Amino acid sequence: MTNLYGSIHPADSVYLSTRTHGAVFNLEYSPDGSVLTVACEQTEVLLFDPISSKHIKTLSEAHEDCVNNIRFLDNRLFATCSDDTTIALWDLRKLNTKVCTLHGHTSWVKNIEYDTNTRLLVTSGFDGNVIIWDTNRCTEDGCPHKKFFHTRFLMRMRLTPDCSKMLISTSSGYLLILHDLDLTKSLEVGSYPILRARRTTSSSDLSTSSSSSGPRVSGSPCHHSDSNSSSEKHMSRASQREGVAPRNSLEVLTPEVPGERDRGNCITSLQLHPKGWATLLRCSSNTDDQEWTCVYEFQEGAPVRPVSPRCSLRLTHYVEEANVGRGYIKELCFSPDGRMISSPHGYGIRLLGFDKQCSELIDCLPKEASPLRVIRSLYSHNDVVLTTKFSPTHCQIASGCLSGRVSLYQPKF
């Protein structure tokens, strides 16, 4: 792995005038790796053949505002979301028109997840809402939908690979985890038990803080603490009888960030390890003078009390970032095998490993939180890199920058 990724170089670049599509906000490969889609600032979605680097098509008016995220549902169908508050479904076999447009959010829609088992589309936006869309009953007029969850300061939402948990990051520094996820049930305020509000542990500090001392920033993302408290007591009795935590149990954490112990931070980017072992966060300080990439291991273990979660997060690895392009969100990612991280770094990207041999995370868990190892640094842009993505099928990485350029990287032998 080290030799393979150590030999990776810029292979090709795709550059179109920024007057057309603007900054590159996100990248997404199709599951079979045959198509690379690009979410652009100026309402457009670009499609490329990542092997030949040839342009396939430009969806020039995919939305009426910035395109923020793209998610493939299978090798043909994909969804896009936008600051125009809508989600659009597309079919690669018929790109001249949308399959349908989904209306339900009231503010910018920022990311999309998909449960392949239930075929439910899950979206989140700056209105604080997480909405579920039933693609099984999709028509030209849209899909049946319902509001699943709401929280203040919502930034990003992700599902674990097995869809057993939902993670939500916030601009106020909190990380919310819904355990034993059941997407068929809507969660209104006060209807879910708050399991724990505390700070995550690091490898060197295994003690757990309570909610009175844990959070470092003001503005809890959860509403109506009194009703939640009474709900928690009610659910606790039922859970104690059953001996298990209830479905959709909410855990509220304040992830520890190196150098940020006494200051608040904003969790701007959130990703999950492909095997569900860990979560990857990009955090910036509230004063915007520091930026960190951190890896937190999911810890399995006996619950502290019957309604406590069956896992919590522990900081295992971290690295300080360049903090270039303040105010812009940088989207990072795991490699398909989970051994490496690709992270935007100034005008390029850095490939990071848990050790110099690119070992599996579970084979090199440190006793104390340790720095991520830089395997390779790649600089091929003339502006700040905002997003990067590994191909799911080929040894290739893509990155996109503020001026609209997309770069592809692959090994040279």
CSV table of C-alpha atoms in Angstrom, one decimal:
chain,number,residue,atom,x,y,z
A,1,MET,CA,0.0,0.0,0.0
A,2,THR,CA,2.8,2.4,0.9
A,3,ASN,CA,4.6,1.8,-2.4
A,4,LEU,CA,1.4,2.0,-4.4
A,5,TYR,CA,0.2,5.3,-3.0
A,6,GLY,CA,3.7,6.6,-2.7
A,7,SER,CA,4.0,6.4,-6.4
A,8,ILE,CA,0.8,8.3,-7.1
A,9,HIS,CA,1.2,11.5,-9.2
A,10,PRO,CA,-1.1,14.0,-10.9
A,11,ALA,CA,-2.3,12.2,-14.1
A,12,ASP,CA,-4.6,14.7,-15.7
A,13,SER,CA,-6.7,17.8,-15.1
A,14,VAL,CA,-10.0,19.0,-16.2
A,15,TYR,CA,-10.4,22.8,-16.3
A,16,LEU,CA,-13.3,24.8,-17.6
A,17,SER,CA,-13.9,28.5,-17.2
A,18,THR,CA,-15.1,29.5,-13.8
A,19,ARG,CA,-17.5,31.8,-15.5
A,20,THR,CA,-19.5,28.7,-16.3
A,21,HIS,CA,-19.5,26.5,-13.3
A,22,GLY,CA,-17.5,28.2,-10.5
A,23,ALA,CA,-15.9,26.4,-7.6
A,24,VAL,CA,-16.0,22.6,-7.2
A,25,PHE,CA,-17.8,21.9,-4.0
A,26,ASN,CA,-18.0,18.1,-4.1
A,27,LEU,CA,-17.0,15.0,-6.1
A,28,GLU,CA,-18.7,11.6,-6.3
A,29,TYR,CA,-17.8,8.4,-8.3
A,30,SER,CA,-20.5,6.0,-9.4
A,31,PRO,CA,-20.2,2.7,-7.5
A,32,ASP,CA,-18.6,0.9,-10.5
A,33,GLY,CA,-16.1,3.8,-10.9
A,34,SER,CA,-17.2,4.5,-14.5
A,35,VAL,CA,-18.4,8.1,-14.0
A,36,LEU,CA,-17.1,11.0,-11.9
A,37,THR,CA,-19.7,13.6,-11.1
A,38,VAL,CA,-18.8,17.2,-10.0
A,39,ALA,CA,-21.0,19.4,-7.8
A,40,CYS,CA,-20.4,23.1,-8.8
A,41,GLU,CA,-20.9,26.5,-7.3
A,42,GLN,CA,-22.8,27.9,-10.3
A,43,THR,CA,-25.9,25.6,-10.6
A,44,GLU,CA,-24.0,23.0,-12.7
A,45,VAL,CA,-23.2,19.3,-12.4
A,46,LEU,CA,-20.3,18.0,-14.6
A,47,LEU,CA,-19.9,14.3,-15.6
A,48,PHE,CA,-16.5,12.8,-16.7
A,49,ASP,CA,-15.1,9.5,-17.6
A,50,PRO,CA,-12.4,9.2,-14.9
A,51,ILE,CA,-10.3,6.7,-16.9
A,52,SER,CA,-10.0,8.7,-20.1
A,53,SER,CA,-10.6,12.1,-18.4
A,54,LYS,CA,-13.1,12.9,-21.1
A,55,HIS,CA,-16.0,15.2,-20.5
A,56,ILE,CA,-19.3,13.3,-20.8
A,57,LYS,CA,-21.9,16.0,-20.2
A,58,THR,CA,-22.7,19.2,-18.3
A,59,LEU,CA,-26.0,19.6,-16.6
A,60,SER,CA,-26.0,23.4,-17.0
A,61,GLU,CA,-29.1,24.1,-15.0
A,62,ALA,CA,-29.2,21.2,-12.6
A,63,HIS,CA,-30.4,23.6,-9.9
A,64,GLU,CA,-31.2,27.2,-9.4
A,65,ASP,CA,-28.3,27.8,-6.9
A,66,CYS,CA,-25.1,26.1,-5.7
A,67,VAL,CA,-24.9,22.3,-6.0
A,68,ASN,CA,-23.6,21.0,-2.8
A,69,ASN,CA,-23.6,17.2,-2.8
A,70,ILE,CA,-24.1,14.2,-5.1
A,71,ARG,CA,-25.0,10.6,-4.1
A,72,PHE,CA,-25.4,7.6,-6.3
A,73,LEU,CA,-28.3,5.3,-5.4
A,74,ASP,CA,-26.9,2.6,-7.8
A,75,ASN,CA,-24.8,2.6,-11.0
A,76,ARG,CA,-27.4,4.6,-12.9
A,77,LEU,CA,-29.5,6.7,-10.6
A,78,PHE,CA,-28.0,9.6,-8.6
A,79,ALA,CA,-29.3,12.5,-6.5
A,80,THR,CA,-28.1,16.1,-6.2
A,81,CYS,CA,-28.9,18.7,-3.6
A,82,SER,CA,-28.6,22.5,-3.7
A,83,ASP,CA,-28.9,25.8,-1.9
A,84,ASP,CA,-32.2,26.2,-3.9
A,85,THR,CA,-33.6,23.9,-1.1
A,86,THR,CA,-34.4,21.0,-3.5
A,87,ILE,CA,-33.1,17.6,-4.2
A,88,ALA,CA,-33.1,16.3,-7.8
A,89,LEU,CA,-33.0,12.7,-9.0
A,90,TRP,CA,-31.2,11.8,-12.3
A,91,ASP,CA,-30.7,8.8,-14.5
A,92,LEU,CA,-27.4,8.4,-16.4
A,93,ARG,CA,-29.3,6.9,-19.3
A,94,LYS,CA,-31.5,10.0,-19.7
A,95,LEU,CA,-29.7,13.1,-18.6
A,96,ASN,CA,-31.7,15.6,-20.7
A,97,THR,CA,-34.3,15.8,-17.9
A,98,LYS,CA,-34.6,15.1,-14.2
A,99,VAL,CA,-36.4,12.0,-13.0
A,100,CYS,CA,-38.1,14.3,-10.4
A,101,THR,CA,-37.5,17.2,-8.1
A,102,LEU,CA,-38.0,16.8,-4.3
A,103,HIS,CA,-39.4,19.7,-2.2
A,104,GLY,CA,-39.4,19.6,1.6
A,105,HIS,CA,-36.5,21.6,3.0
A,106,THR,CA,-36.8,25.3,3.7
A,107,SER,CA,-33.1,26.2,3.6
A,108,TRP,CA,-29.9,25.0,1.9
A,109,VAL,CA,-29.7,21.2,1.5
A,110,LYS,CA,-26.1,20.1,2.2
A,111,ASN,CA,-25.8,16.4,2.0
A,112,ILE,CA,-27.5,13.1,1.0
A,113,GLU,CA,-27.3,9.6,2.3
A,114,TYR,CA,-29.0,6.4,1.0
A,115,ASP,CA,-30.1,3.2,2.8
A,116,THR,CA,-29.7,0.5,0.1
A,117,ASN,CA,-31.7,-2.0,2.3
A,118,THR,CA,-34.9,0.1,2.5
A,119,ARG,CA,-34.2,2.3,-0.5
A,120,LEU,CA,-34.8,5.4,1.6
A,121,LEU,CA,-33.1,8.6,0.7
A,122,VAL,CA,-31.9,10.7,3.7
A,123,THR,CA,-31.1,14.4,3.3
A,124,SER,CA,-30.1,17.2,5.7
A,125,GLY,CA,-29.9,21.0,5.4
A,126,PHE,CA,-29.3,24.2,7.2
A,127,ASP,CA,-33.0,24.3,8.2
A,128,GLY,CA,-31.9,21.8,10.8
A,129,ASN,CA,-34.1,19.1,9.3
A,130,VAL,CA,-33.2,15.5,8.4
A,131,ILE,CA,-35.8,14.3,5.9
A,132,ILE,CA,-36.6,10.8,4.7
A,133,TRP,CA,-37.7,10.2,1.1
A,134,ASP,CA,-39.3,6.9,0.0
A,135,THR,CA,-37.8,6.3,-3.5
A,136,ASN,CA,-39.8,3.1,-3.7
A,137,ARG,CA,-42.8,5.2,-4.5
A,138,CYS,CA,-41.2,7.9,-6.6
A,139,THR,CA,-43.2,9.6,-9.4
A,140,GLU,CA,-42.6,12.5,-11.7
A,141,ASP,CA,-44.1,14.7,-9.0
A,142,GLY,CA,-41.6,13.5,-6.3
A,143,CYS,CA,-41.4,11.0,-3.5
A,144,PRO,CA,-43.4,10.7,-0.2
A,145,HIS,CA,-41.3,12.2,2.6
A,146,LYS,CA,-41.4,13.0,6.3
A,147,LYS,CA,-39.3,14.9,8.7
A,148,PHE,CA,-37.2,12.4,10.7
A,149,PHE,CA,-35.2,14.6,13.0
A,150,HIS,CA,-34.5,18.3,13.8
A,151,THR,CA,-31.6,20.0,15.6
A,152,ARG,CA,-30.1,23.4,15.7
A,153,PHE,CA,-26.7,24.3,14.1
A,154,LEU,CA,-26.8,21.2,11.8
A,155,MET,CA,-23.8,21.0,9.5
A,156,ARG,CA,-23.5,17.4,8.2
A,157,MET,CA,-25.3,14.1,8.6
A,158,ARG,CA,-24.0,10.6,7.8
A,159,LEU,CA,-25.2,7.0,8.1
A,160,THR,CA,-22.8,4.2,9.1
A,161,PRO,CA,-22.2,1.6,6.4
A,162,ASP,CA,-24.7,-0.8,8.0
A,163,CYS,CA,-27.2,2.0,8.6
A,164,SER,CA,-27.3,1.2,12.3
A,165,LYS,CA,-26.3,4.7,13.4
A,166,MET,CA,-26.8,8.2,12.2
A,167,LEU,CA,-24.1,10.8,13.0
A,168,ILE,CA,-24.9,14.6,12.9
A,169,SER,CA,-22.2,17.3,13.2
A,170,THR,CA,-23.0,20.9,14.3
A,171,SER,CA,-21.4,24.3,13.9
A,172,SER,CA,-21.6,24.6,17.7
A,173,GLY,CA,-19.1,21.7,18.2
A,174,TYR,CA,-21.5,19.0,19.1
A,175,LEU,CA,-21.7,15.5,17.5
A,176,LEU,CA,-25.0,13.7,17.8
A,177,ILE,CA,-25.3,9.9,17.4
A,178,LEU,CA,-28.6,8.1,16.9
A,179,HIS,CA,-28.1,4.5,17.9
A,180,ASP,CA,-30.1,1.5,16.8
A,181,LEU,CA,-31.4,3.5,13.9
A,182,ASP,CA,-35.0,3.0,12.7
A,183,LEU,CA,-35.7,5.4,9.8
A,184,THR,CA,-39.3,4.4,9.7
A,185,LYS,CA,-40.1,6.4,12.9
A,186,SER,CA,-40.1,10.2,12.9
A,187,LEU,CA,-38.4,11.7,16.0
A,188,GLU,CA,-40.2,14.8,17.3
A,189,VAL,CA,-38.7,16.9,20.0
A,190,GLY,CA,-39.0,15.1,23.3
A,191,SER,CA,-39.8,11.7,21.8
A,192,TYR,CA,-36.2,10.4,22.0
A,193,PRO,CA,-34.1,9.7,25.1
A,194,ILE,CA,-30.9,11.7,25.5
A,195,LEU,CA,-28.4,9.1,26.6
A,196,ARG,CA,-25.4,11.1,27.5
A,197,ALA,CA,-24.2,14.7,26.9
A,198,ARG,CA,-20.4,14.6,27.4
A,199,ARG,CA,-17.0,15.1,25.9
A,200,THR,CA,-15.4,12.2,24.0
A,201,THR,CA,-12.4,10.5,25.5
A,202,SER,CA,-9.0,10.4,24.1
A,203,SER,CA,-6.6,7.5,24.4
A,204,SER,CA,-4.8,9.3,27.1
A,205,ASP,CA,-7.9,10.3,29.0
A,206,LEU,CA,-10.4,7.6,29.5
A,207,SER,CA,-12.5,9.4,32.0
A,208,THR,CA,-15.9,10.6,30.9
A,209,SER,CA,-17.3,14.1,31.7
A,210,SER,CA,-20.9,14.9,32.4
A,211,SER,CA,-22.9,17.5,30.5
A,212,SER,CA,-22.2,20.2,33.1
A,213,SER,CA,-18.5,20.1,32.4
A,214,GLY,CA,-18.2,18.5,28.9
A,215,PRO,CA,-19.4,21.0,26.3
A,216,ARG,CA,-17.0,23.8,25.6
A,217,VAL,CA,-19.3,25.9,23.6
A,218,SER,CA,-22.6,27.5,24.1
A,219,GLY,CA,-25.8,26.5,22.3
A,220,SER,CA,-26.8,22.9,22.8
A,221,PRO,CA,-28.3,21.5,19.6
A,222,CYS,CA,-31.1,19.8,21.6
A,223,HIS,CA,-34.4,21.6,22.3
A,224,HIS,CA,-36.6,21.6,25.4
A,225,SER,CA,-34.4,19.9,27.9
A,226,ASP,CA,-37.2,19.5,30.4
A,227,SER,CA,-39.3,17.4,28.0
A,228,ASN,CA,-36.3,15.4,27.0
A,229,SER,CA,-35.5,14.7,30.6
A,230,SER,CA,-39.0,13.4,31.4
A,231,SER,CA,-38.9,11.4,28.2
A,232,GLU,CA,-35.6,9.9,29.2
A,233,LYS,CA,-37.0,8.9,32.5
A,234,HIS,CA,-40.0,7.3,30.8
A,235,MET,CA,-37.9,5.4,28.3
A,236,SER,CA,-35.4,4.5,31.0
A,237,ARG,CA,-37.9,2.4,32.9
A,238,ALA,CA,-38.9,0.5,29.7
A,239,SER,CA,-35.3,0.0,28.8
A,240,GLN,CA,-34.4,-1.3,32.2
A,241,ARG,CA,-37.2,-3.8,31.9
A,242,GLU,CA,-36.0,-4.9,28.5
A,243,GLY,CA,-32.3,-4.6,29.4
A,244,VAL,CA,-31.4,-2.9,26.2
A,245,ALA,CA,-31.2,0.7,24.9
A,246,PRO,CA,-34.3,1.9,23.0
A,247,ARG,CA,-34.3,2.4,19.2
A,248,ASN,CA,-33.1,5.8,17.9
A,249,SER,CA,-31.4,6.6,21.2
A,250,LEU,CA,-29.6,10.0,21.1
A,251,GLU,CA,-26.1,10.5,22.3
A,252,VAL,CA,-24.7,14.0,22.5
A,253,LEU,CA,-20.9,14.4,22.4
A,254,THR,CA,-18.3,17.1,22.3
A,255,PRO,CA,-15.4,15.6,20.4
A,256,GLU,CA,-12.0,16.4,21.8
A,257,VAL,CA,-9.8,18.4,19.4
A,258,PRO,CA,-6.1,18.8,20.0
A,259,GLY,CA,-5.2,22.4,21.0
A,260,GLU,CA,-8.9,23.2,21.3
A,261,ARG,CA,-9.5,22.1,24.9
A,262,ASP,CA,-10.6,25.5,26.2
A,263,ARG,CA,-12.1,26.8,23.0
A,264,GLY,CA,-15.1,26.0,20.9
A,265,ASN,CA,-14.9,24.5,17.4
A,266,CYS,CA,-17.1,23.9,14.4
A,267,ILE,CA,-17.3,20.4,12.9
A,268,THR,CA,-17.4,21.2,9.2
A,269,SER,CA,-16.9,17.8,7.6
A,270,LEU,CA,-18.0,14.4,8.7
A,271,GLN,CA,-17.1,11.0,7.1
A,272,LEU,CA,-17.4,7.3,8.2
A,273,HIS,CA,-14.9,4.6,7.9
A,274,PRO,CA,-16.0,2.1,5.2
A,275,LYS,CA,-16.1,-0.7,7.7
A,276,GLY,CA,-17.8,1.4,10.3
A,277,TRP,CA,-14.9,1.3,12.7
A,278,ALA,CA,-14.4,5.1,13.1
A,279,THR,CA,-15.6,8.6,12.2
A,280,LEU,CA,-13.4,11.2,10.5
A,281,LEU,CA,-14.0,14.9,11.3
A,282,ARG,CA,-12.6,18.2,10.0
A,283,CYS,CA,-12.9,20.8,12.7
A,284,SER,CA,-12.1,24.5,12.7
A,285,SER,CA,-11.8,26.7,15.8
A,286,ASN,CA,-14.5,29.3,16.3
A,287,THR,CA,-11.9,32.0,15.7
A,288,ASP,CA,-10.9,30.3,12.4
A,289,ASP,CA,-7.2,30.3,13.4
A,290,GLN,CA,-6.8,26.5,13.6
A,291,GLU,CA,-8.1,23.5,11.6
A,292,TRP,CA,-7.7,19.8,12.5
A,293,THR,CA,-8.4,16.4,11.0
A,294,CYS,CA,-9.3,13.9,13.6
A,295,VAL,CA,-10.2,10.2,13.7
A,296,TYR,CA,-12.4,8.8,16.5
A,297,GLU,CA,-12.8,5.1,17.0
A,298,PHE,CA,-16.2,3.6,17.9
A,299,GLN,CA,-15.7,1.9,21.2
A,300,GLU,CA,-17.9,-1.1,22.0
A,301,GLY,CA,-18.4,-2.0,25.6
A,302,ALA,CA,-20.8,-2.5,28.5
A,303,PRO,CA,-23.1,0.5,28.9
A,304,VAL,CA,-22.7,2.7,32.0
A,305,ARG,CA,-26.4,2.4,32.7
A,306,PRO,CA,-29.2,0.5,30.9
A,307,VAL,CA,-30.1,3.4,28.6
A,308,SER,CA,-26.5,4.3,27.8
A,309,PRO,CA,-25.2,3.7,24.3
A,310,ARG,CA,-23.3,0.6,23.5
A,311,CYS,CA,-20.5,2.6,22.0
A,312,SER,CA,-18.8,5.9,22.3
A,313,LEU,CA,-16.0,7.7,20.5
A,314,ARG,CA,-12.3,7.9,21.4
A,315,LEU,CA,-9.8,10.1,19.7
A,316,THR,CA,-7.1,8.0,18.2
A,317,HIS,CA,-5.4,10.0,15.5
A,318,TYR,CA,-5.1,13.7,14.5
A,319,VAL,CA,-3.2,16.2,12.3
A,320,GLU,CA,-3.2,19.9,12.1
A,321,GLU,CA,-4.2,21.3,8.7
A,322,ALA,CA,-3.0,24.3,6.7
A,323,ASN,CA,-6.0,26.4,7.5
A,324,VAL,CA,-5.9,28.0,4.0
A,325,GLY,CA,-9.2,29.3,2.5
A,326,ARG,CA,-10.9,30.2,5.8
A,327,GLY,CA,-14.6,30.1,5.7
A,328,TYR,CA,-14.8,27.3,3.1
A,329,ILE,CA,-15.7,23.8,4.0
A,330,LYS,CA,-13.1,21.2,3.0
A,331,GLU,CA,-14.5,17.7,2.3
A,332,LEU,CA,-12.1,14.8,3.1
A,333,CYS,CA,-12.6,11.1,2.7
A,334,PHE,CA,-11.4,7.5,3.5
A,335,SER,CA,-10.0,5.2,0.9
A,336,PRO,CA,-12.3,2.3,-0.1
A,337,ASP,CA,-10.4,-0.1,2.2
A,338,GLY,CA,-10.2,2.4,5.0
A,339,ARG,CA,-6.4,2.4,5.3
A,340,MET,CA,-5.8,5.9,4.1
A,341,ILE,CA,-7.3,9.4,4.3
A,342,SER,CA,-7.2,12.0,1.5
A,343,SER,CA,-7.4,15.5,2.9
A,344,PRO,CA,-7.5,18.9,1.2
A,345,HIS,CA,-4.3,20.8,2.2
A,346,GLY,CA,-3.9,24.3,0.9
A,347,TYR,CA,-3.5,24.1,-2.9
A,348,GLY,CA,-3.3,20.3,-2.9
A,349,ILE,CA,-4.1,17.2,-1.0
A,350,ARG,CA,-2.3,15.0,1.6
A,351,LEU,CA,-2.6,11.3,1.8
A,352,LEU,CA,-2.6,10.3,5.5
A,353,GLY,CA,-2.1,6.9,7.1
A,354,PHE,CA,-2.5,5.6,10.6
A,355,ASP,CA,1.1,4.5,10.4
A,356,LYS,CA,3.9,4.5,7.8
A,357,GLN,CA,2.9,1.1,6.4
A,358,CYS,CA,-0.8,2.1,5.7
A,359,SER,CA,-2.0,-0.5,8.1
A,360,GLU,CA,-5.6,-1.2,9.0
A,361,LEU,CA,-6.9,1.0,11.8
A,362,ILE,CA,-7.6,-1.9,14.1
A,363,ASP,CA,-4.0,-3.1,13.7
A,364,CYS,CA,-2.4,0.1,14.9
A,365,LEU,CA,-4.6,1.6,17.5
A,366,PRO,CA,-2.4,3.7,19.8
A,367,LYS,CA,-2.5,3.8,23.6
A,368,GLU,CA,-2.5,7.6,23.3
A,369,ALA,CA,-3.9,9.8,20.6
A,370,SER,CA,-1.2,10.0,17.9
A,371,PRO,CA,-0.5,12.1,14.8
A,372,LEU,CA,-1.6,10.8,11.4
A,373,ARG,CA,1.4,10.0,9.1
A,374,VAL,CA,1.8,11.9,5.9
A,375,ILE,CA,2.2,9.3,3.1
A,376,ARG,CA,2.4,11.7,0.3
A,377,SER,CA,1.6,15.4,-0.5
A,378,LEU,CA,0.3,16.3,-4.0
A,379,TYR,CA,0.0,19.9,-5.2
A,380,SER,CA,-1.5,20.5,-8.7
A,381,HIS,CA,-4.0,23.3,-8.2
A,382,ASN,CA,-3.6,27.0,-8.4
A,383,ASP,CA,-6.3,27.7,-5.8
A,384,VAL,CA,-7.6,26.3,-2.5
A,385,VAL,CA,-8.7,22.6,-2.7
A,386,LEU,CA,-12.2,22.1,-1.3
A,387,THR,CA,-12.9,18.4,-1.9
A,388,THR,CA,-11.2,15.1,-2.7
A,389,LYS,CA,-12.5,11.6,-3.4
A,390,PHE,CA,-11.0,8.1,-3.9
A,391,SER,CA,-12.3,6.0,-6.8
A,392,PRO,CA,-14.2,3.0,-5.5
A,393,THR,CA,-12.7,0.6,-8.1
A,394,HIS,CA,-9.4,2.1,-9.4
A,395,CYS,CA,-6.2,3.4,-7.7
A,396,GLN,CA,-7.2,6.9,-8.5
A,397,ILE,CA,-8.0,10.1,-6.5
A,398,ALA,CA,-9.8,13.2,-7.6
A,399,SER,CA,-9.7,16.7,-6.2
A,400,GLY,CA,-11.5,19.9,-6.9
A,401,CYS,CA,-10.6,23.5,-6.1
A,402,LEU,CA,-12.1,27.0,-5.6
A,403,SER,CA,-11.2,28.1,-9.2
A,404,GLY,CA,-13.1,25.2,-10.8
A,405,ARG,CA,-10.3,22.8,-11.7
A,406,VAL,CA,-10.6,19.0,-11.2
A,407,SER,CA,-7.3,17.0,-10.9
A,408,LEU,CA,-6.9,13.3,-11.1
A,409,TYR,CA,-4.1,11.3,-9.5
A,410,GLN,CA,-2.9,7.8,-10.2
A,411,PRO,CA,0.3,5.8,-9.8
A,412,LYS,CA,3.2,6.0,-12.3
A,413,PHE,CA,5.3,2.9,-12.6
